[in-house]
PDB file of C-alpha atoms in Angstrom:
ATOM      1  CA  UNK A   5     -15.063  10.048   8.876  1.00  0.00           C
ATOM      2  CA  UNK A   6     -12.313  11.405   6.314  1.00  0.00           C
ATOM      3  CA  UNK A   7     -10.364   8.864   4.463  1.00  0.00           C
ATOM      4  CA  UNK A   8      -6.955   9.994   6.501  1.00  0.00           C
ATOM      5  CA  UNK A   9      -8.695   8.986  10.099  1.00  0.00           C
ATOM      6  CA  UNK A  10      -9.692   5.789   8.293  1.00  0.00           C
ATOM      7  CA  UNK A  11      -6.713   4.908   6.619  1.00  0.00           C
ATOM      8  CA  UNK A  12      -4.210   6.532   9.094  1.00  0.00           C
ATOM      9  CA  UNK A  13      -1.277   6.707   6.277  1.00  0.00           C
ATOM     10  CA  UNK A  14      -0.717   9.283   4.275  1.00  0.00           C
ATOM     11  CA  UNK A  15       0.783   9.941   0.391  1.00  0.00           C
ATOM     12  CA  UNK A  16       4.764   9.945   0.707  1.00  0.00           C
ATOM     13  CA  UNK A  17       4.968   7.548   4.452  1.00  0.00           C
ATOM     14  CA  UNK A  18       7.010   5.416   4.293  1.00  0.00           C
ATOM     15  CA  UNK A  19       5.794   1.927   5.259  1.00  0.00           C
ATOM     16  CA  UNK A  20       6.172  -1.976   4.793  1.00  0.00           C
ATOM     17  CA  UNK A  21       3.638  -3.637   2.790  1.00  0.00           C
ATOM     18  CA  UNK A  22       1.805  -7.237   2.386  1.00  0.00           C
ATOM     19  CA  UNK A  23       2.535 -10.378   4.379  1.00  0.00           C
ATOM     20  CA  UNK A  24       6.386 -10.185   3.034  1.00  0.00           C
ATOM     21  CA  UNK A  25       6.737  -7.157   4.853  1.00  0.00           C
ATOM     22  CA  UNK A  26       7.986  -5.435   1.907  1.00  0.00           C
ATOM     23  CA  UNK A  27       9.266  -1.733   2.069  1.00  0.00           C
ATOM     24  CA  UNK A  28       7.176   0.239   0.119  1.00  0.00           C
ATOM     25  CA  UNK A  29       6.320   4.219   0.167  1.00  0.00           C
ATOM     26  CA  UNK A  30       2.387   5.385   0.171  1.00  0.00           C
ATOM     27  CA  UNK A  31       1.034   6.671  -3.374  1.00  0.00           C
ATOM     28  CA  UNK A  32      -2.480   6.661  -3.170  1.00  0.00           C
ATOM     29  CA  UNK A  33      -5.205   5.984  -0.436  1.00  0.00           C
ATOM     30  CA  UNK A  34      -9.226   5.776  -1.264  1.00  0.00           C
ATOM     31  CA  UNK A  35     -11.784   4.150  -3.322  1.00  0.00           C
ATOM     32  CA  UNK A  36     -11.165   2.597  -6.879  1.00  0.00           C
ATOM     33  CA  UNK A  37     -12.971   1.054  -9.200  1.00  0.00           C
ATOM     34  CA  UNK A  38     -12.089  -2.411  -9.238  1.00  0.00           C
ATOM     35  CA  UNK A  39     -13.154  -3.194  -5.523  1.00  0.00           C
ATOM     36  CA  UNK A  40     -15.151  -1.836  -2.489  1.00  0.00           C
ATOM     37  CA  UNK A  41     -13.505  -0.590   0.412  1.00  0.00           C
ATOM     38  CA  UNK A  42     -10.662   1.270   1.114  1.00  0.00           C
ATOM     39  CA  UNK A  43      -7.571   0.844  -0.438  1.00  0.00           C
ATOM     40  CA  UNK A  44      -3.520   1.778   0.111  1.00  0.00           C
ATOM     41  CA  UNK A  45      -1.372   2.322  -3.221  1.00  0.00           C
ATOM     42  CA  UNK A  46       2.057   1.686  -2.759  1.00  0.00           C
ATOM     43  CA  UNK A  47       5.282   1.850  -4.596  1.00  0.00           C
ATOM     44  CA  UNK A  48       7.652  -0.934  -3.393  1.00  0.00           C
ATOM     45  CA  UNK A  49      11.443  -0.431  -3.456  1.00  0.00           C
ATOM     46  CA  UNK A  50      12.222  -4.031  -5.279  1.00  0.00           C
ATOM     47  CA  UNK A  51       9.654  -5.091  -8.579  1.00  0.00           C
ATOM     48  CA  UNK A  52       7.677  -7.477  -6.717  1.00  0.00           C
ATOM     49  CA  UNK A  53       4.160  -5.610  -7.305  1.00  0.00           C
ATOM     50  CA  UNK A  54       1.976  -6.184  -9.417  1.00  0.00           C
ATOM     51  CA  UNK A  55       1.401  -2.896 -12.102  1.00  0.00           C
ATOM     52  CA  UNK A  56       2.518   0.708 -12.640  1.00  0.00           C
ATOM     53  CA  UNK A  57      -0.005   2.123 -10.467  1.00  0.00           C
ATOM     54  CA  UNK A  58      -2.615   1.561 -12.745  1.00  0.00           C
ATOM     55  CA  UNK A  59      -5.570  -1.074 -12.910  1.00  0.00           C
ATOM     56  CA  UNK A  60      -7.966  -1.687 -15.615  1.00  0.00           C
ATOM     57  CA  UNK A  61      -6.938   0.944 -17.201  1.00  0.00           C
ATOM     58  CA  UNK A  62      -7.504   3.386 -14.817  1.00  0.00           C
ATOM     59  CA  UNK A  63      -4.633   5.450 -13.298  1.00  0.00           C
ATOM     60  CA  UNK A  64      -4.376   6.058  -9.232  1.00  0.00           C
ATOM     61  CA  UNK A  65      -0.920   6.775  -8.843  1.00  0.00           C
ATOM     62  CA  UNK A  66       2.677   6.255 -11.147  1.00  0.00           C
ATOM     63  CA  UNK A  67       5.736   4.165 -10.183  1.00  0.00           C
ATOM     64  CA  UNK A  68       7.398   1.465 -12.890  1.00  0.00           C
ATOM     65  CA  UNK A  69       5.842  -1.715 -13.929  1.00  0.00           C
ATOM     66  CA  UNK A  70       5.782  -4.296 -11.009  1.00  0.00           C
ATOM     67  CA  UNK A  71       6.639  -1.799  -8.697  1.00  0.00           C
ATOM     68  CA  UNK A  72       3.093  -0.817  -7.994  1.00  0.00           C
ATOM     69  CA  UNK A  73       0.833  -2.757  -5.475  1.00  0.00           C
ATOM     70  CA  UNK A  74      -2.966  -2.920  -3.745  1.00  0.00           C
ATOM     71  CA  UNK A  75      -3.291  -3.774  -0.226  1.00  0.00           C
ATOM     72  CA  UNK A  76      -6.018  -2.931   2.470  1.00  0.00           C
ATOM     73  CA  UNK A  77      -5.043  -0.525   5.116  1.00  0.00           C
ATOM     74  CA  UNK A  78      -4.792  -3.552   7.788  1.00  0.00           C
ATOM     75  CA  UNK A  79      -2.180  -4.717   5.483  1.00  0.00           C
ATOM     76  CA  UNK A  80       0.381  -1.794   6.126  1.00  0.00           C
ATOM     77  CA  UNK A  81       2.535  -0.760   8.904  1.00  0.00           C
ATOM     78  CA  UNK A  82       5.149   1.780   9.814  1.00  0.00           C
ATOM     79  CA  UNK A  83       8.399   0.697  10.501  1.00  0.00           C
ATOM     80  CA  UNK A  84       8.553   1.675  13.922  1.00  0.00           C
ATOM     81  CA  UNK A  85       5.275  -0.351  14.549  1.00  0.00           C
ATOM     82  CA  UNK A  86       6.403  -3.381  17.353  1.00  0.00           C
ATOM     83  CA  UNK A  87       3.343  -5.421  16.175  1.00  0.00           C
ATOM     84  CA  UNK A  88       4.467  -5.269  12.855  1.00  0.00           C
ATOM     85  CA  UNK A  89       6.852  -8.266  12.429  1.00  0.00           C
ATOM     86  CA  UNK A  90       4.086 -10.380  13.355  1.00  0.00           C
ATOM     87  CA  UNK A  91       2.465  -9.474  10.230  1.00  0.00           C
ATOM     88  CA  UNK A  92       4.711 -10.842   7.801  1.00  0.00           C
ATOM     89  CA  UNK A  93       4.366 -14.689   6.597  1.00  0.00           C
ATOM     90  CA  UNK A  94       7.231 -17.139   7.122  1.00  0.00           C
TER      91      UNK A  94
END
């Protein structure tokens, strides 16, 4: 199974991301090094991430500090998504 038909976003979507339901555009999806699994690198609109894109010193994508965020693939949707709202904590 490719990593697209896993992840089913791709680099440059536009999406909303974590259980604020920030909006946040797709920079990187695959394997790192600091965790199993796959994983969704996203550059949020506002600085509420947590790095530049990088972690542990290792580079997957570049935005500006805090603007760069880790989530899981279960933890992204598109906008157009009617489930989505559901998703975000209140």
């Amino acid at each position: 199974m490719s990593l697209k038909t896993e992840c089913c976003f791709e680099v440059g979507e536009v999406v909303y991301a974590g259980t604020t339901g920030n909006i946040a555009t797709v920079r990187f999806f695959g394997t790192t090094s600091f965790a199993e699994g796959i994983w969704l690198g996203v550059e949020l609109k506002e600085p509420s991430g947590k790095n530049d894109g990088s972690v542990q010193g290792k580079r997957y994508f570049e935005c500006e500090q805090n603007y760069g965020l880790f989530v899981r693939p279960h933890s992204v949707w598109r906008p157009d998504d009617p489930e989505g709202e559901r998703r975000v904590a209140r």
